[in-house]
CSV table of C-alpha atoms in Angstrom, one decimal:
chain,number,residue,atom,x,y,z
A,1,UNK,CA,193.9,103.7,106.4
A,2,UNK,CA,194.2,100.6,108.6
A,3,UNK,CA,190.6,101.1,109.9
A,4,UNK,CA,189.1,100.5,106.4
A,5,UNK,CA,191.4,97.5,105.7
A,6,UNK,CA,190.6,95.9,109.1
A,7,UNK,CA,186.9,96.5,108.5
A,8,UNK,CA,187.0,94.8,105.1
A,9,UNK,CA,189.1,91.8,106.2
A,10,UNK,CA,187.1,91.1,109.3
A,11,UNK,CA,183.8,91.5,107.4
A,12,UNK,CA,185.0,89.0,104.8
A,13,UNK,CA,186.1,86.6,107.5
A,14,UNK,CA,182.8,86.7,109.3
A,15,UNK,CA,180.9,86.1,106.1
A,16,UNK,CA,183.0,83.1,105.3
A,17,UNK,CA,182.4,81.6,108.8
A,18,UNK,CA,178.7,81.6,108.1
A,19,UNK,CA,177.8,81.5,111.8
A,20,UNK,CA,176.3,84.0,114.3
A,21,UNK,CA,178.8,86.4,115.7
A,22,UNK,CA,179.0,89.4,118.1
A,23,UNK,CA,177.2,92.3,116.6
A,24,UNK,CA,179.8,94.9,117.6
A,25,UNK,CA,182.8,93.1,116.0
A,26,UNK,CA,183.3,95.6,113.1
A,27,UNK,CA,182.8,98.7,115.2
A,28,UNK,CA,185.3,97.6,117.9
A,29,UNK,CA,187.8,96.4,115.4
A,30,UNK,CA,187.8,99.8,113.7
A,31,UNK,CA,188.2,101.6,117.0
A,32,UNK,CA,191.1,99.4,118.1
A,33,UNK,CA,192.8,100.0,114.6
A,34,UNK,CA,192.3,103.7,115.1
A,35,UNK,CA,193.8,103.6,118.6
A,36,UNK,CA,196.9,101.9,117.1
A,37,UNK,CA,197.2,104.5,114.3
A,38,UNK,CA,196.6,107.6,116.3
A,39,UNK,CA,198.5,106.4,119.4
A,40,UNK,CA,195.7,107.4,121.8
A,41,UNK,CA,194.7,105.2,124.7
A,42,UNK,CA,191.2,103.8,124.9
A,43,UNK,CA,188.9,102.1,127.4
A,44,UNK,CA,186.3,99.6,126.1
A,45,UNK,CA,183.5,97.8,127.9
A,46,UNK,CA,182.3,94.9,125.7
A,47,UNK,CA,179.2,93.8,127.7
A,48,UNK,CA,179.9,90.2,126.7
A,49,UNK,CA,181.8,87.3,128.1
A,50,UNK,CA,183.9,84.3,127.1
A,51,UNK,CA,185.9,86.3,124.7
A,52,UNK,CA,183.1,86.8,122.1
A,53,UNK,CA,184.9,90.1,121.3
A,54,UNK,CA,188.4,88.7,120.8
A,55,UNK,CA,188.4,88.8,117.0
A,56,UNK,CA,187.8,92.5,117.3
A,57,UNK,CA,191.2,93.2,118.5
A,58,UNK,CA,193.1,90.3,117.0
A,59,UNK,CA,192.5,91.4,113.4
A,60,UNK,CA,193.9,94.9,113.9
A,61,UNK,CA,196.8,93.6,115.9
A,62,UNK,CA,197.8,91.2,113.2
A,63,UNK,CA,197.4,93.8,110.4
A,64,UNK,CA,199.2,96.6,112.3
A,65,UNK,CA,202.6,97.2,110.6
A,66,UNK,CA,204.5,97.9,113.8
A,67,UNK,CA,205.3,95.9,117.0
A,68,UNK,CA,202.6,95.5,119.6
A,69,UNK,CA,202.1,93.8,123.0
A,70,UNK,CA,199.0,91.8,124.0
A,71,UNK,CA,198.5,91.4,127.7
A,72,UNK,CA,196.1,88.5,128.4
A,73,UNK,CA,195.6,86.0,131.3
A,74,UNK,CA,197.8,82.9,131.0
A,75,UNK,CA,194.8,80.6,130.4
A,76,UNK,CA,194.0,82.4,127.2
A,77,UNK,CA,197.4,82.0,125.6
A,78,UNK,CA,197.0,78.5,124.2
A,79,UNK,CA,193.5,79.3,122.8
A,80,UNK,CA,194.9,82.4,121.1
A,81,UNK,CA,197.8,80.5,119.6
A,82,UNK,CA,196.1,77.2,118.7
A,83,UNK,CA,192.5,78.4,117.8
A,84,UNK,CA,191.9,82.1,117.3
A,85,UNK,CA,195.0,83.2,115.4
A,86,UNK,CA,195.4,80.2,113.1
A,87,UNK,CA,191.7,80.5,112.2
A,88,UNK,CA,192.2,84.1,111.2
A,89,UNK,CA,195.4,83.4,109.3
A,90,UNK,CA,193.6,81.0,107.1
A,91,UNK,CA,191.5,83.8,105.7
A,92,UNK,CA,193.6,86.9,106.3
A,93,UNK,CA,197.0,87.0,104.6
A,94,UNK,CA,199.3,88.3,107.3
A,95,UNK,CA,202.8,87.1,108.1
A,96,UNK,CA,203.4,89.0,111.4
A,97,UNK,CA,205.7,87.0,113.8
A,98,UNK,CA,204.1,86.1,117.1
A,99,UNK,CA,205.8,85.1,120.3
A,100,UNK,CA,204.7,84.3,123.9
A,101,UNK,CA,207.4,85.6,126.2
A,102,UNK,CA,208.1,87.3,129.6
A,103,UNK,CA,210.4,89.9,128.0
A,104,UNK,CA,210.9,91.7,124.7
A,105,UNK,CA,212.7,89.4,122.2
A,106,UNK,CA,215.1,91.9,120.6
A,107,UNK,CA,215.3,95.5,119.5
A,108,UNK,CA,214.4,94.6,115.9
A,109,UNK,CA,211.3,92.6,116.7
A,110,UNK,CA,208.3,93.9,114.8
A,111,UNK,CA,205.7,91.3,115.7
A,112,UNK,CA,203.0,90.6,118.2
A,113,UNK,CA,204.3,89.7,121.7
A,114,UNK,CA,201.8,88.0,124.1
A,115,UNK,CA,202.5,88.1,127.8
A,116,UNK,CA,200.6,87.8,131.1
A,117,UNK,CA,199.3,90.6,133.2
A,118,UNK,CA,201.5,89.6,136.1
A,119,UNK,CA,204.7,89.8,134.0
A,120,UNK,CA,203.8,93.1,132.3
A,121,UNK,CA,202.6,94.8,135.4
A,122,UNK,CA,205.6,93.8,137.4
A,123,UNK,CA,207.8,95.3,134.7
A,124,UNK,CA,205.9,98.5,134.5
A,125,UNK,CA,205.5,99.0,138.3
A,126,UNK,CA,209.1,98.0,139.1
A,127,UNK,CA,210.5,99.7,136.0
A,128,UNK,CA,212.8,96.7,135.2
A,129,UNK,CA,212.9,97.5,131.4
A,130,UNK,CA,211.8,94.0,130.1
A,131,UNK,CA,209.4,95.7,127.7
A,132,UNK,CA,210.2,98.8,125.7
A,133,UNK,CA,208.0,101.9,126.2
A,134,UNK,CA,206.0,103.7,123.6
A,135,UNK,CA,204.9,100.4,121.9
A,136,UNK,CA,201.1,100.0,121.8
A,137,UNK,CA,199.7,97.7,124.4
A,138,UNK,CA,196.3,95.9,124.4
A,139,UNK,CA,195.2,94.7,127.9
A,140,UNK,CA,192.4,92.1,127.8
A,141,UNK,CA,190.4,91.3,130.9
A,142,UNK,CA,190.7,94.5,132.9
A,143,UNK,CA,187.8,93.5,135.1
A,144,UNK,CA,190.6,92.0,137.2
A,145,UNK,CA,193.1,94.7,136.8
A,146,UNK,CA,192.9,96.1,140.3
A,147,UNK,CA,193.3,92.6,141.7
A,148,UNK,CA,196.3,91.9,139.5
A,149,UNK,CA,197.9,95.3,140.5
A,150,UNK,CA,197.3,94.9,144.3
A,151,UNK,CA,198.8,91.4,144.1
A,152,UNK,CA,201.9,92.8,142.5
A,153,UNK,CA,202.2,95.6,145.1
A,154,UNK,CA,201.5,93.5,148.1
A,155,UNK,CA,204.5,92.8,150.5
A,156,UNK,CA,204.3,89.7,152.7
A,157,UNK,CA,206.0,88.4,155.8
A,158,UNK,CA,205.6,84.6,155.8
A,159,UNK,CA,206.8,82.2,158.6
A,160,UNK,CA,210.3,81.6,157.0
A,161,UNK,CA,210.9,85.3,157.0
A,162,UNK,CA,210.9,85.4,160.8
A,163,UNK,CA,213.8,82.9,160.7
A,164,UNK,CA,215.6,85.1,158.2
A,165,UNK,CA,215.2,88.1,160.5
A,166,UNK,CA,216.6,86.2,163.5
A,167,UNK,CA,219.6,85.0,161.4
A,168,UNK,CA,220.3,88.6,160.3
A,169,UNK,CA,220.0,89.9,163.8
A,170,UNK,CA,221.3,87.2,166.2
A,171,UNK,CA,221.9,89.7,169.0
A,172,UNK,CA,218.2,90.6,169.1
A,173,UNK,CA,216.7,87.1,169.2
A,174,UNK,CA,214.7,87.8,172.4
A,175,UNK,CA,213.1,90.9,171.0
A,176,UNK,CA,212.1,89.3,167.8
A,177,UNK,CA,210.7,86.2,169.5
A,178,UNK,CA,208.8,88.3,172.0
A,179,UNK,CA,207.2,90.3,169.2
A,180,UNK,CA,206.3,87.2,167.3
A,181,UNK,CA,204.7,85.6,170.4
A,182,UNK,CA,202.8,88.9,171.2
A,183,UNK,CA,201.5,89.1,167.6
A,184,UNK,CA,200.4,85.4,167.7
A,185,UNK,CA,198.6,86.0,171.0
A,186,UNK,CA,196.8,89.1,169.7
A,187,UNK,CA,195.8,87.4,166.4
A,188,UNK,CA,194.3,84.3,168.1
A,189,UNK,CA,192.3,86.4,170.4
A,190,UNK,CA,190.3,87.6,167.4
A,191,UNK,CA,187.1,85.6,166.9
A,192,UNK,CA,187.1,83.3,163.9
A,193,UNK,CA,185.6,84.7,160.7
A,194,UNK,CA,184.8,83.1,157.3
A,195,UNK,CA,187.7,85.0,155.6
A,196,UNK,CA,190.5,83.8,157.9
A,197,UNK,CA,192.0,87.3,157.9
A,198,UNK,CA,192.1,90.3,160.2
A,199,UNK,CA,193.2,93.9,159.9
A,200,UNK,CA,196.5,94.7,161.7
A,201,UNK,CA,195.5,96.9,164.7
A,202,UNK,CA,197.4,100.2,165.3
A,203,UNK,CA,199.2,98.9,168.5
A,204,UNK,CA,200.5,95.8,166.6
A,205,UNK,CA,201.5,98.0,163.7
A,206,UNK,CA,203.5,100.3,166.0
A,207,UNK,CA,205.2,97.3,167.6
A,208,UNK,CA,206.4,96.1,164.2
A,209,UNK,CA,207.6,99.5,163.2
A,210,UNK,CA,209.4,100.1,166.5
A,211,UNK,CA,211.2,96.8,166.4
A,212,UNK,CA,212.4,97.0,162.8
A,213,UNK,CA,213.5,100.6,163.2
A,214,UNK,CA,215.7,99.5,166.1
A,215,UNK,CA,217.0,96.6,164.1
A,216,UNK,CA,217.7,98.8,161.1
A,217,UNK,CA,220.0,100.9,163.2
A,218,UNK,CA,222.1,97.8,163.8
A,219,UNK,CA,222.1,95.9,160.6
A,220,UNK,CA,220.4,95.9,157.1
A,221,UNK,CA,217.1,94.1,157.2
A,222,UNK,CA,216.4,91.1,154.9
A,223,UNK,CA,214.8,92.2,151.6
A,224,UNK,CA,211.3,90.9,152.5
A,225,UNK,CA,211.4,92.8,155.8
A,226,UNK,CA,212.8,96.0,154.2
A,227,UNK,CA,210.1,96.1,151.6
A,228,UNK,CA,207.3,95.3,154.1
A,229,UNK,CA,208.3,98.0,156.6
A,230,UNK,CA,208.8,100.6,153.8
A,231,UNK,CA,205.2,99.9,152.8
A,232,UNK,CA,203.9,99.7,156.4
A,233,UNK,CA,205.2,103.1,157.3
A,234,UNK,CA,203.1,104.7,154.7
A,235,UNK,CA,199.8,105.9,156.1
A,236,UNK,CA,197.8,105.0,153.0
A,237,UNK,CA,198.7,101.3,153.2
A,238,UNK,CA,196.3,98.5,154.1
A,239,UNK,CA,197.8,95.9,156.4
A,240,UNK,CA,196.2,92.6,157.2
A,241,UNK,CA,196.9,89.1,158.6
A,242,UNK,CA,195.9,85.8,157.1
A,243,UNK,CA,195.7,82.9,159.5
A,244,UNK,CA,196.2,79.2,159.0
A,245,UNK,CA,194.7,78.0,162.3
A,246,UNK,CA,195.2,74.2,161.8
A,247,UNK,CA,199.0,74.8,161.3
A,248,UNK,CA,199.1,77.7,163.9
A,249,UNK,CA,200.9,80.1,161.5
A,250,UNK,CA,200.1,83.5,160.1
A,251,UNK,CA,201.2,85.7,157.2
A,252,UNK,CA,201.4,89.5,157.3
A,253,UNK,CA,200.4,91.5,154.2
A,254,UNK,CA,200.6,95.1,153.3
A,255,UNK,CA,199.5,96.9,150.1
A,256,UNK,CA,198.5,100.4,149.0
A,257,UNK,CA,194.9,101.2,149.2
A,258,UNK,CA,195.0,103.8,146.4
A,259,UNK,CA,196.4,102.1,143.2
A,260,UNK,CA,196.0,105.2,141.1
A,261,UNK,CA,199.5,106.8,141.7
A,262,UNK,CA,201.3,103.6,140.7
A,263,UNK,CA,199.1,102.8,137.7
A,264,UNK,CA,199.2,106.4,136.4
A,265,UNK,CA,202.9,106.0,135.7
A,266,UNK,CA,202.1,102.9,133.7
A,267,UNK,CA,199.6,104.5,131.4
A,268,UNK,CA,202.0,107.4,130.6
A,269,UNK,CA,204.6,105.0,129.2
A,270,UNK,CA,202.7,103.9,126.0
A,271,UNK,CA,199.3,104.1,124.3
A,272,UNK,CA,197.2,101.4,125.9
A,273,UNK,CA,193.8,99.9,124.9
A,274,UNK,CA,192.1,98.5,128.0
A,275,UNK,CA,189.3,96.0,127.3
A,276,UNK,CA,186.9,94.6,129.9
A,277,UNK,CA,183.5,93.1,130.2
A,278,UNK,CA,181.7,95.4,132.6
A,279,UNK,CA,183.6,97.8,134.9
A,280,UNK,CA,181.3,100.8,135.2
A,281,UNK,CA,177.7,101.7,134.5
A,282,UNK,CA,178.7,104.9,132.8
A,283,UNK,CA,180.3,105.0,129.3
A,284,UNK,CA,183.0,107.5,130.5
A,285,UNK,CA,183.8,105.1,133.4
A,286,UNK,CA,184.8,108.1,135.6
A,287,UNK,CA,184.8,106.2,138.9
A,288,UNK,CA,186.8,103.3,137.5
A,289,UNK,CA,189.3,105.6,135.7
A,290,UNK,CA,189.9,107.6,138.9
A,291,UNK,CA,190.6,104.3,140.8
A,292,UNK,CA,193.2,103.2,138.3
A,293,UNK,CA,194.7,106.6,137.6
A,294,UNK,CA,193.6,106.7,134.0
A,295,UNK,CA,193.3,110.2,132.5
A,296,UNK,CA,191.4,111.5,129.5
A,297,UNK,CA,191.1,108.6,127.0
A,298,UNK,CA,188.6,107.5,124.4
A,299,UNK,CA,185.8,105.5,126.3
A,300,UNK,CA,183.3,103.2,124.7
A,301,UNK,CA,180.6,100.9,126.1
A,302,UNK,CA,178.9,98.3,123.9
A,303,UNK,CA,175.4,97.4,125.1
A,304,UNK,CA,174.2,93.8,125.0
A,305,UNK,CA,172.0,93.1,122.0
A,306,UNK,CA,168.3,93.5,122.9
A,307,UNK,CA,167.3,90.6,120.7
A,308,UNK,CA,169.9,88.0,121.5
A,309,UNK,CA,171.0,88.9,125.0
A,310,UNK,CA,167.8,89.8,126.8
A,311,UNK,CA,167.2,88.0,130.1
A,312,UNK,CA,163.9,87.3,131.7
A,313,UNK,CA,163.8,89.2,135.0
A,314,UNK,CA,161.6,87.8,137.7
A,315,UNK,CA,161.3,90.1,140.7
A,316,UNK,CA,158.6,89.0,143.2
A,317,UNK,CA,157.1,91.5,145.5
A,318,UNK,CA,156.5,90.8,149.2
A,319,UNK,CA,160.0,89.5,150.1
A,320,UNK,CA,161.2,91.2,153.3
A,321,UNK,CA,164.6,92.9,153.4
A,322,UNK,CA,167.6,90.5,153.8
A,323,UNK,CA,168.4,91.8,157.3
A,324,UNK,CA,165.0,90.9,158.7
A,325,UNK,CA,164.0,87.7,160.5
A,326,UNK,CA,161.2,87.0,158.0
A,327,UNK,CA,163.4,87.1,155.0
A,328,UNK,CA,164.8,83.6,154.8
A,329,UNK,CA,161.4,81.8,155.0
A,330,UNK,CA,159.9,83.9,152.3
A,331,UNK,CA,162.9,83.7,150.1
A,332,UNK,CA,163.0,79.9,150.5
A,333,UNK,CA,159.3,79.7,149.4
A,334,UNK,CA,160.1,81.6,146.2
A,335,UNK,CA,163.2,79.5,145.6
A,336,UNK,CA,161.3,76.2,146.0
A,337,UNK,CA,158.7,77.4,143.4
A,338,UNK,CA,161.4,78.4,141.0
A,339,UNK,CA,163.3,75.2,141.3
A,340,UNK,CA,160.2,73.0,141.0
A,341,UNK,CA,159.6,74.2,137.5
A,342,UNK,CA,163.2,73.6,136.3
A,343,UNK,CA,163.5,69.8,137.1
A,344,UNK,CA,165.7,69.1,134.0
A,345,UNK,CA,167.7,72.3,133.6
A,346,UNK,CA,170.8,73.7,135.4
A,347,UNK,CA,170.1,76.2,138.2
A,348,UNK,CA,172.4,78.5,140.2
A,349,UNK,CA,171.6,80.0,143.6
A,350,UNK,CA,173.9,82.9,144.5
A,351,UNK,CA,174.7,84.5,147.9
A,352,UNK,CA,177.6,86.1,149.6
A,353,UNK,CA,176.2,85.4,153.0
A,354,UNK,CA,178.4,82.5,154.2
A,355,UNK,CA,176.0,81.1,156.9
A,356,UNK,CA,173.0,81.5,154.5
A,357,UNK,CA,174.9,79.6,151.8
A,358,UNK,CA,175.5,76.6,154.1
A,359,UNK,CA,171.8,76.7,155.3
A,360,UNK,CA,170.5,76.8,151.7
A,361,UNK,CA,172.7,73.9,150.7
A,362,UNK,CA,171.5,71.8,153.6
A,363,UNK,CA,167.8,72.7,153.2
A,364,UNK,CA,167.7,72.2,149.4
A,365,UNK,CA,169.8,69.0,149.5
A,366,UNK,CA,167.1,67.6,151.9
A,367,UNK,CA,164.5,68.2,149.3
A,368,UNK,CA,166.3,67.7,146.0
A,369,UNK,CA,169.0,65.2,147.0
A,370,UNK,CA,172.2,64.9,145.1
A,371,UNK,CA,171.1,67.4,142.5
A,372,UNK,CA,172.2,70.1,145.0
A,373,UNK,CA,175.9,70.9,145.4
A,374,UNK,CA,177.6,73.6,147.4
A,375,UNK,CA,180.5,75.2,145.4
A,376,UNK,CA,181.3,72.1,143.4
A,377,UNK,CA,182.0,71.8,139.6
A,378,UNK,CA,180.9,68.2,139.1
A,379,UNK,CA,177.2,68.6,138.6
A,380,UNK,CA,174.6,66.9,136.4
A,381,UNK,CA,172.8,68.8,133.7
A,382,UNK,CA,169.8,69.3,136.0
A,383,UNK,CA,172.1,70.2,139.0
A,384,UNK,CA,171.4,73.0,141.5
A,385,UNK,CA,174.6,74.9,142.4
A,386,UNK,CA,174.6,76.9,145.6
A,387,UNK,CA,177.7,79.2,145.7
A,388,UNK,CA,179.0,82.7,146.3
A,389,UNK,CA,179.6,85.2,143.6
A,390,UNK,CA,183.3,84.7,143.5
A,391,UNK,CA,183.0,81.0,143.0
A,392,UNK,CA,180.5,81.4,140.2
A,393,UNK,CA,182.7,84.0,138.4
A,394,UNK,CA,185.7,81.8,138.7
A,395,UNK,CA,184.1,78.5,137.5
A,396,UNK,CA,181.3,79.6,135.2
A,397,UNK,CA,183.4,78.8,132.1
A,398,UNK,CA,183.5,75.1,133.1
A,399,UNK,CA,179.9,74.8,134.2
A,400,UNK,CA,176.7,74.4,132.1
A,401,UNK,CA,174.8,77.5,131.1
A,402,UNK,CA,172.0,78.0,133.7
A,403,UNK,CA,168.4,78.4,132.6
A,404,UNK,CA,167.7,79.9,136.1
A,405,UNK,CA,170.0,82.1,138.2
A,406,UNK,CA,168.6,83.1,141.5
A,407,UNK,CA,170.0,86.1,143.3
A,408,UNK,CA,169.3,85.7,147.0
A,409,UNK,CA,171.5,88.7,148.1
A,410,UNK,CA,173.2,91.3,146.0
A,411,UNK,CA,177.0,91.0,145.7
A,412,UNK,CA,177.6,94.1,147.8
A,413,UNK,CA,181.0,93.5,149.5
A,414,UNK,CA,180.5,92.7,153.2
A,415,UNK,CA,181.8,95.2,155.8
A,416,UNK,CA,182.5,92.2,157.9
A,417,UNK,CA,185.4,91.3,155.6
A,418,UNK,CA,188.5,93.0,157.1
A,419,UNK,CA,189.9,94.1,153.8
A,420,UNK,CA,186.6,95.7,152.7
A,421,UNK,CA,186.3,97.4,156.1
A,422,UNK,CA,189.9,98.8,155.6
A,423,UNK,CA,188.9,100.3,152.2
A,424,UNK,CA,185.7,101.8,153.7
A,425,UNK,CA,187.7,103.3,156.5
A,426,UNK,CA,190.1,104.9,154.0
A,427,UNK,CA,187.2,106.5,152.1
A,428,UNK,CA,185.7,107.8,155.4
A,429,UNK,CA,189.0,109.5,156.3
A,430,UNK,CA,188.9,111.3,152.9
A,431,UNK,CA,185.2,112.2,153.7
A,432,UNK,CA,184.1,110.5,150.4
A,433,UNK,CA,181.0,108.6,149.7
A,434,UNK,CA,182.3,105.1,150.3
A,435,UNK,CA,179.1,103.3,149.2
A,436,UNK,CA,178.8,105.1,145.9
A,437,UNK,CA,182.5,105.1,145.1
A,438,UNK,CA,183.5,101.6,146.3
A,439,UNK,CA,180.8,99.2,147.4
A,440,UNK,CA,178.1,99.8,144.8
A,441,UNK,CA,180.4,99.9,141.7
A,442,UNK,CA,182.0,96.6,142.9
A,443,UNK,CA,178.5,95.1,143.3
A,444,UNK,CA,177.2,96.2,139.9
A,445,UNK,CA,180.3,95.0,138.1
A,446,UNK,CA,180.1,91.6,139.8
A,447,UNK,CA,176.4,91.4,138.9
A,448,UNK,CA,176.9,92.2,135.2
A,449,UNK,CA,179.7,89.6,134.9
A,450,UNK,CA,177.7,87.0,136.7
A,451,UNK,CA,174.5,87.2,134.6
A,452,UNK,CA,176.4,87.2,131.3
A,453,UNK,CA,176.1,83.4,130.7
A,454,UNK,CA,172.4,83.6,131.3
A,455,UNK,CA,172.1,86.1,128.5
A,456,UNK,CA,173.4,83.4,126.0
A,457,UNK,CA,170.4,81.2,126.9
A,458,UNK,CA,168.0,84.2,127.4
A,459,UNK,CA,167.3,82.5,130.7
A,460,UNK,CA,165.7,83.7,133.9
A,461,UNK,CA,167.3,85.9,136.6
A,462,UNK,CA,165.2,85.8,139.7
A,463,UNK,CA,166.0,88.8,141.9
A,464,UNK,CA,165.1,87.8,145.4
A,465,UNK,CA,166.8,90.7,147.2
A,466,UNK,CA,164.1,93.3,147.8
A,467,UNK,CA,166.7,96.1,148.3
A,468,UNK,CA,166.3,96.6,144.5
A,469,UNK,CA,162.7,97.7,145.2
A,470,UNK,CA,163.2,99.6,148.5
A,471,UNK,CA,166.6,101.3,148.2
A,472,UNK,CA,167.5,104.3,146.1
A,473,UNK,CA,170.2,102.4,144.2
A,474,UNK,CA,167.7,99.9,142.9
A,475,UNK,CA,167.4,101.8,139.6
A,476,UNK,CA,171.2,101.4,139.1
A,477,UNK,CA,170.9,97.6,139.7
A,478,UNK,CA,168.1,97.4,137.1
A,479,UNK,CA,170.3,99.4,134.7
A,480,UNK,CA,173.1,96.8,135.2
A,481,UNK,CA,170.6,94.0,134.5
A,482,UNK,CA,169.2,95.5,131.2
A,483,UNK,CA,168.2,94.6,128.7
A,484,UNK,CA,165.5,92.5,130.3
A,485,UNK,CA,161.9,91.5,129.9
A,486,UNK,CA,160.2,91.8,133.3
A,487,UNK,CA,158.1,88.8,134.4
A,488,UNK,CA,155.3,89.9,136.8
A,489,UNK,CA,154.8,86.2,137.7
A,490,UNK,CA,156.7,83.0,137.0
A,491,UNK,CA,154.9,80.9,134.5
A,492,UNK,CA,156.2,77.3,135.0
A,493,UNK,CA,154.6,75.9,131.8
A,494,UNK,CA,156.0,78.7,129.7
A,495,UNK,CA,159.5,78.1,131.2
A,496,UNK,CA,159.4,74.3,130.5
A,497,UNK,CA,158.3,74.9,126.9
A,498,UNK,CA,160.8,77.6,126.3
A,499,UNK,CA,163.8,75.4,127.2
A,500,UNK,CA,162.4,72.0,126.1
A,501,UNK,CA,162.5,70.7,129.7
A,502,UNK,CA,159.3,68.7,129.7
């Protein structure tokens, strides 16, 4: 069977390399091979980052006798073609053709096709037929699957689309201009927020629907408007406005809140192996599978190695809750103590509180000078990066591995963000637990992905958010952080000796 062949070839390859490797390579490779042979979909959480697991699916893909599709982000394609696959081909005798393309080459193609999530999802959601059905698909990086899908399903009305509407309906120019002026006035009455976006209020929504219905009775609407209104009229849609205040323009967006119906059709078209880093605390990933419309599949979750991936968790007591006036002063005291014992190593300070991020940057820069940067990638080896969680996840591949990562506030999505508020409102209408089903899973997945680089260095994660102690979900946060060795106090001398920073 292919499982045994894959196991043997990958084991021989790893032995020839003579270097440390991911401990679950052989297990995952056999499971991917089995999924290809049986034609049963699977969901795998690797618990590791930077593609440490990639060999586990490349070997079975190259050895599989039939055609297969690999869906991976664009930035991985060159590494796959120039590094990973050539290295395997030197040790594993396979001649399978490989192509990178935005469509299926021809009906006789029996090789490996590599494409992007955007291209593949667009084909599956719009049913354009660029890729055949029933061919096995491997999707790498599903931590971002919901973002990719919502991007594909979002309809937009940008400034030029208003001009197109006026050209299509020249007899209704006054009505269109009046609506645009009215929307502009309403939008700019909203107070500024850090996100530069706002939910579309019900009266504004009705104004748009009323106008376009009237125009549709006269002439066909431009394509962008037709798609936008079709989505807007559905009650389950989320509609928001992004504003460019310096230019005085805005863009309308609408997208489905529930992605499951659209994605469920995708999974039914072919056996699919979905691979991500950390998407759900549970092995069965029930909450995540429900969100993406994925039914009964084989689910696996690989735990980080307790020897090589254990972090040092420092969780001081006595820090007030983040929403109290005393919090910032006490948190800063702990932060200063932590940074003072890491003078030569790289440190990261994380917060999603925009005002707090700016304040921390200013205060720490006054004490540590140019070592401190707020959301910049050009840092010295002993730099101190202050940033939000999104920036850190996006840039961690190009930044040094931190010896110290300080969590000032957990990455729980803010209800002040209009899009988050829209999702919470949707869960409330369904009388569902919006915190357990939406906010907490998002926070835990972000936390697991963000601390992954620290595991490589077995560094220190300082948890300065006392909600982990005082809130009922604290145990779930600790589960997401495990494996860890708890530090009851922070020993500066031990830290300096451990990382040779003296």
